[in-house]
Amino acid sequence: MKAHTVLLLLVASSCCIASPMPRSVQRRAEIPEETLDLVYDSFVTVFRTVQATYPPELLQEIAKELLATGGHFQFSEELNAQLDAKNVEVRVNLKNALEDIAITAAGLDASDDVVIGKVHDYLDYAVDVLINSLPMDVVETMVVEVLQNEGSFDFTPELEGLLVGALAAAKVELRQIIDYEFELFEDLIELDDALRAIIYEMIDYLADETYQAIPWKLLEDIVYEVIENEGVIDLSDDLNERIEETLESLRQKLREVLESLETLFFPSSRS
């Protein structure tokens, strides 16, 4: 495991959008392995795609410039140009990487040009909405505060309020993606307003669970080491081991969240 991979973990976890949603919702007492595999593969695909798009040498340069500016996103012209290019590249890479998973998840016919065209439209919209909605102003505020505190993640009430606000905004963006999906695939997805409302609640729940699962202590310890190393991302064996353990625990966490969704929103299916 490369040390820089953890820096992309949160981005990947917030962009698992390899829907379109299956035509029917399976209300089962247990989460089938194939469903768990699709969710996990979606996460890993997004994570690896973003990781490959932003190589360690670029992250290294970002870290050094952030330390020099006290966390403010006042990057050099050269670095800004690289980041602008990567912003375009990551969108294309994510859309391409998620296409096969989206087709498999929905059980679509890959030979149907009309359906595949809709998948492309969906991924274009979903990826762009999520990337455009990343709260970079909140991220900058957090980085500045953390560096002012010499790496401590002991956030002020003001910053915690901004993070809660960003979470609420993310829920709205995810609902917009679902609305677009329903509109685009109305001939394939048989969902009524009642089930749409349930899905909205599920989105809110998943967003809350994702936020609660952020490994703040691990991230704090990583920042401490990067500061001590004056921006060099060369983590200790202990931190690398903890990163591995965090990633390896993802599958079980996904299972727990999916099973919680079944219990909370489809309780009759577990009786």
Short mmCIF file of C-alpha atoms in Angstrom, two decimals:
data_model
loop_
_atom_site.label_atom_id
_atom_site.label_comp_id
_atom_site.label_asym_id
_atom_site.label_seq_id
_atom_site.Cartn_x
_atom_site.Cartn_y
_atom_site.Cartn_z
CA MET A 1 0.00 0.00 0.00
CA LYS A 2 1.42 3.38 -1.02
CA ALA A 3 1.22 6.04 1.67
CA HIS A 4 -0.57 8.53 -0.54
CA THR A 5 -3.59 6.28 -1.14
CA VAL A 6 -5.27 7.24 2.12
CA LEU A 7 -5.39 10.86 0.97
CA LEU A 8 -7.84 9.81 -1.72
CA LEU A 9 -9.92 7.48 0.44
CA LEU A 10 -12.61 10.01 1.33
CA VAL A 11 -12.98 11.23 -2.24
CA ALA A 12 -13.51 7.69 -3.46
CA SER A 13 -16.01 6.83 -0.75
CA SER A 14 -18.15 9.84 -1.65
CA CYS A 15 -18.28 9.02 -5.36
CA CYS A 16 -19.55 5.43 -5.49
CA ILE A 17 -22.12 6.19 -8.16
CA ALA A 18 -21.98 3.12 -10.37
CA SER A 19 -25.76 2.90 -10.49
CA PRO A 20 -28.15 2.91 -12.61
CA MET A 21 -30.32 1.33 -9.99
CA PRO A 22 -31.52 -2.21 -10.69
CA ARG A 23 -34.99 -2.52 -12.15
CA SER A 24 -36.35 -4.06 -8.97
CA VAL A 25 -35.41 -3.72 -5.33
CA GLN A 26 -34.58 -7.08 -3.84
CA ARG A 27 -36.12 -7.27 -0.37
CA ARG A 28 -34.21 -10.16 1.13
CA ALA A 29 -33.37 -11.28 4.62
CA GLU A 30 -29.66 -11.36 3.81
CA ILE A 31 -27.49 -9.23 1.56
CA PRO A 32 -26.45 -11.49 -1.34
CA GLU A 33 -22.74 -11.72 -2.02
CA GLU A 34 -23.16 -10.47 -5.59
CA THR A 35 -24.76 -7.26 -4.31
CA LEU A 36 -21.99 -6.76 -1.77
CA ASP A 37 -19.42 -7.44 -4.49
CA LEU A 38 -20.94 -4.79 -6.77
CA VAL A 39 -20.93 -2.15 -4.03
CA TYR A 40 -17.39 -3.04 -3.00
CA ASP A 41 -16.18 -3.15 -6.62
CA SER A 42 -17.75 0.25 -7.21
CA PHE A 43 -15.84 1.71 -4.27
CA VAL A 44 -12.56 0.09 -5.28
CA THR A 45 -12.97 1.15 -8.91
CA VAL A 46 -13.56 4.77 -7.97
CA PHE A 47 -10.73 4.72 -5.45
CA ARG A 48 -8.21 3.16 -7.82
CA THR A 49 -9.25 5.43 -10.69
CA VAL A 50 -8.79 8.58 -8.63
CA GLN A 51 -5.56 7.19 -7.20
CA ALA A 52 -4.15 6.54 -10.68
CA THR A 53 -5.20 9.99 -11.91
CA TYR A 54 -3.44 11.81 -9.07
CA PRO A 55 0.04 10.23 -8.84
CA PRO A 56 2.12 10.45 -5.65
CA GLU A 57 4.50 13.04 -7.06
CA LEU A 58 1.57 15.42 -7.65
CA LEU A 59 0.21 14.84 -4.14
CA GLN A 60 3.71 15.48 -2.84
CA GLU A 61 3.79 18.87 -4.56
CA ILE A 62 0.33 19.72 -3.22
CA ALA A 63 1.41 18.86 0.34
CA LYS A 64 4.53 21.00 0.15
CA GLU A 65 2.70 24.02 -1.25
CA LEU A 66 -0.04 23.72 1.36
CA LEU A 67 2.56 23.75 4.12
CA ALA A 68 4.14 26.82 2.54
CA THR A 69 0.82 28.71 2.34
CA GLY A 70 -0.49 27.66 5.75
CA GLY A 71 -3.15 25.51 4.13
CA HIS A 72 -4.56 28.15 1.79
CA PHE A 73 -5.28 26.97 -1.75
CA GLN A 74 -2.94 29.56 -3.23
CA PHE A 75 -1.09 27.23 -5.54
CA SER A 76 1.57 28.20 -8.03
CA GLU A 77 0.57 28.74 -11.65
CA GLU A 78 2.29 25.50 -12.62
CA LEU A 79 0.48 23.45 -9.98
CA ASN A 80 -2.85 25.12 -10.75
CA ALA A 81 -2.44 24.17 -14.40
CA GLN A 82 -1.75 20.56 -13.42
CA LEU A 83 -4.79 20.46 -11.13
CA ASP A 84 -7.06 21.94 -13.82
CA ALA A 85 -5.90 19.26 -16.26
CA LYS A 86 -6.43 16.52 -13.67
CA ASN A 87 -9.93 17.82 -12.95
CA VAL A 88 -10.85 17.13 -16.56
CA GLU A 89 -8.96 13.83 -16.67
CA VAL A 90 -10.52 12.38 -13.51
CA ARG A 91 -14.03 12.99 -14.85
CA VAL A 92 -13.28 11.09 -18.05
CA ASN A 93 -11.51 8.29 -16.21
CA LEU A 94 -14.33 7.82 -13.70
CA LYS A 95 -17.01 7.72 -16.38
CA ASN A 96 -15.09 5.12 -18.37
CA ALA A 97 -14.22 3.02 -15.32
CA LEU A 98 -17.78 2.90 -13.97
CA GLU A 99 -19.55 2.01 -17.21
CA ASP A 100 -19.20 -1.77 -16.93
CA ILE A 101 -20.23 -1.79 -13.27
CA ALA A 102 -23.29 0.32 -14.05
CA ILE A 103 -24.37 -2.05 -16.81
CA THR A 104 -23.87 -5.10 -14.58
CA ALA A 105 -25.60 -3.54 -11.57
CA ALA A 106 -28.74 -2.79 -13.56
CA GLY A 107 -28.71 -5.96 -15.65
CA LEU A 108 -28.74 -3.92 -18.85
CA ASP A 109 -28.14 -5.14 -22.39
CA ALA A 110 -24.69 -3.89 -23.39
CA SER A 111 -25.57 -4.38 -27.06
CA ASP A 112 -28.51 -1.96 -26.88
CA ASP A 113 -27.12 1.35 -28.15
CA VAL A 114 -30.06 3.35 -26.80
CA VAL A 115 -29.69 1.96 -23.28
CA ILE A 116 -25.91 2.36 -23.30
CA GLY A 117 -26.36 5.93 -24.49
CA LYS A 118 -28.52 6.55 -21.42
CA VAL A 119 -25.84 5.00 -19.20
CA HIS A 120 -23.33 7.44 -20.67
CA ASP A 121 -25.72 10.35 -20.06
CA TYR A 122 -26.23 9.19 -16.48
CA LEU A 123 -22.52 8.90 -15.73
CA ASP A 124 -21.81 12.25 -17.40
CA TYR A 125 -24.37 13.89 -15.14
CA ALA A 126 -23.59 12.00 -11.92
CA VAL A 127 -19.82 12.39 -12.05
CA ASP A 128 -20.02 16.08 -12.97
CA VAL A 129 -22.55 16.87 -10.23
CA LEU A 130 -20.52 15.17 -7.52
CA ILE A 131 -17.18 16.66 -8.54
CA ASN A 132 -18.66 20.13 -8.96
CA SER A 133 -20.32 19.87 -5.55
CA LEU A 134 -17.14 19.06 -3.61
CA PRO A 135 -17.01 21.78 -0.90
CA MET A 136 -13.50 23.00 -1.64
CA ASP A 137 -14.01 26.11 0.49
CA VAL A 138 -14.80 23.89 3.48
CA VAL A 139 -11.83 21.65 2.71
CA GLU A 140 -9.56 24.69 2.55
CA THR A 141 -10.90 25.99 5.87
CA MET A 142 -10.27 22.58 7.44
CA VAL A 143 -6.70 22.36 6.09
CA VAL A 144 -5.90 25.87 7.33
CA GLU A 145 -7.27 25.12 10.79
CA VAL A 146 -5.47 21.78 11.05
CA LEU A 147 -2.14 23.33 10.09
CA GLN A 148 -2.69 26.20 12.51
CA ASN A 149 -3.13 23.53 15.20
CA GLU A 150 0.08 21.80 14.06
CA GLY A 151 -1.84 18.81 12.72
CA SER A 152 -4.53 18.45 15.38
CA PHE A 153 -8.03 17.55 14.19
CA ASP A 154 -9.60 19.19 17.24
CA PHE A 155 -12.03 21.22 15.12
CA THR A 156 -13.63 24.45 16.26
CA PRO A 157 -17.44 24.58 16.53
CA GLU A 158 -17.43 26.84 13.48
CA LEU A 159 -15.63 24.26 11.34
CA GLU A 160 -17.82 21.45 12.65
CA GLY A 161 -20.83 23.51 11.59
CA LEU A 162 -19.36 23.90 8.10
CA LEU A 163 -18.82 20.14 7.86
CA VAL A 164 -22.41 19.44 8.90
CA GLY A 165 -23.59 21.94 6.30
CA ALA A 166 -21.46 20.27 3.64
CA LEU A 167 -22.98 16.91 4.56
CA ALA A 168 -26.49 18.32 4.19
CA ALA A 169 -25.58 19.80 0.80
CA ALA A 170 -24.17 16.44 -0.33
CA LYS A 171 -27.50 14.76 0.46
CA VAL A 172 -29.28 17.27 -1.79
CA GLU A 173 -26.82 16.61 -4.63
CA LEU A 174 -27.27 12.85 -4.31
CA ARG A 175 -31.05 13.24 -4.47
CA GLN A 176 -30.67 15.25 -7.66
CA ILE A 177 -28.69 12.40 -9.18
CA ILE A 178 -31.41 9.93 -8.21
CA ASP A 179 -34.10 12.20 -9.69
CA TYR A 180 -32.19 12.38 -12.96
CA GLU A 181 -31.75 8.62 -12.97
CA PHE A 182 -35.49 8.07 -12.51
CA GLU A 183 -36.19 10.47 -15.36
CA LEU A 184 -33.60 8.96 -17.69
CA PHE A 185 -34.51 5.32 -17.04
CA GLU A 186 -38.24 5.71 -16.48
CA ASP A 187 -38.91 2.88 -18.95
CA LEU A 188 -36.57 0.52 -17.06
CA ILE A 189 -37.09 1.42 -13.41
CA GLU A 190 -40.50 0.65 -11.97
CA LEU A 191 -40.47 2.84 -8.86
CA ASP A 192 -43.36 4.81 -7.40
CA ASP A 193 -43.21 7.95 -5.28
CA ALA A 194 -43.38 5.97 -2.05
CA LEU A 195 -40.30 3.95 -2.92
CA ARG A 196 -38.57 7.10 -4.15
CA ALA A 197 -39.16 8.63 -0.70
CA ILE A 198 -37.65 5.54 0.92
CA ILE A 199 -34.62 5.83 -1.34
CA TYR A 200 -34.22 9.48 -0.31
CA GLU A 201 -34.14 8.36 3.32
CA MET A 202 -31.63 5.67 2.44
CA ILE A 203 -29.41 8.28 0.78
CA ASP A 204 -29.49 10.39 3.92
CA TYR A 205 -28.65 7.35 6.04
CA LEU A 206 -25.75 6.31 3.81
CA ALA A 207 -24.37 9.86 3.80
CA ASP A 208 -24.53 9.97 7.60
CA GLU A 209 -22.86 6.57 7.90
CA THR A 210 -20.11 7.61 5.50
CA TYR A 211 -19.43 10.74 7.54
CA GLN A 212 -19.39 8.79 10.80
CA ALA A 213 -16.95 6.28 9.29
CA ILE A 214 -14.32 8.87 8.36
CA PRO A 215 -11.08 7.72 10.07
CA TRP A 216 -10.27 11.10 11.61
CA LYS A 217 -7.65 9.76 14.04
CA LEU A 218 -5.79 7.97 11.26
CA LEU A 219 -5.88 11.08 9.08
CA GLU A 220 -4.67 13.19 11.99
CA ASP A 221 -1.70 10.91 12.57
CA ILE A 222 -0.85 10.99 8.86
CA VAL A 223 -0.90 14.79 8.87
CA TYR A 224 1.36 14.83 11.93
CA GLU A 225 3.94 12.72 10.09
CA VAL A 226 3.73 14.77 6.90
CA ILE A 227 4.28 17.97 8.90
CA GLU A 228 7.21 16.42 10.75
CA ASN A 229 8.68 15.36 7.40
CA GLU A 230 8.22 18.90 6.02
CA GLY A 231 5.75 17.79 3.39
CA VAL A 232 7.41 14.53 2.40
CA ILE A 233 4.84 11.73 2.21
CA ASP A 234 6.91 8.84 3.55
CA LEU A 235 4.82 7.20 6.23
CA SER A 236 5.99 4.85 8.95
CA ASP A 237 5.36 1.11 8.78
CA ASP A 238 2.82 1.46 11.59
CA LEU A 239 0.74 4.00 9.67
CA ASN A 240 0.94 1.98 6.48
CA GLU A 241 -0.32 -1.04 8.40
CA ARG A 242 -3.21 0.98 9.82
CA ILE A 243 -4.08 2.18 6.31
CA GLU A 244 -4.18 -1.44 5.15
CA GLU A 245 -6.40 -2.42 8.06
CA THR A 246 -8.76 0.47 7.34
CA LEU A 247 -9.14 -0.53 3.70
CA GLU A 248 -9.51 -4.21 4.53
CA SER A 249 -12.33 -3.44 6.97
CA LEU A 250 -14.32 -1.76 4.20
CA ARG A 251 -16.10 -4.89 3.00
CA GLN A 252 -17.42 -5.75 6.47
CA LYS A 253 -18.47 -2.13 7.01
CA LEU A 254 -20.35 -2.18 3.71
CA ARG A 255 -22.13 -5.37 4.74
CA GLU A 256 -23.16 -3.85 8.07
CA VAL A 257 -24.49 -0.71 6.39
CA LEU A 258 -26.42 -2.64 3.74
CA GLU A 259 -27.93 -4.93 6.35
CA SER A 260 -28.87 -1.91 8.44
CA LEU A 261 -30.66 -0.46 5.42
CA GLU A 262 -32.65 -3.68 5.08
CA THR A 263 -33.61 -3.62 8.76
CA LEU A 264 -34.50 0.07 8.87
CA PHE A 265 -36.35 0.48 5.61
CA PHE A 266 -37.66 -3.01 4.79
CA PRO A 267 -38.23 -4.57 8.23
CA SER A 268 -40.83 -7.04 6.96
CA SER A 269 -38.23 -8.68 4.72
CA ARG A 270 -36.22 -9.80 7.75
CA SER A 271 -39.05 -11.44 9.66
#
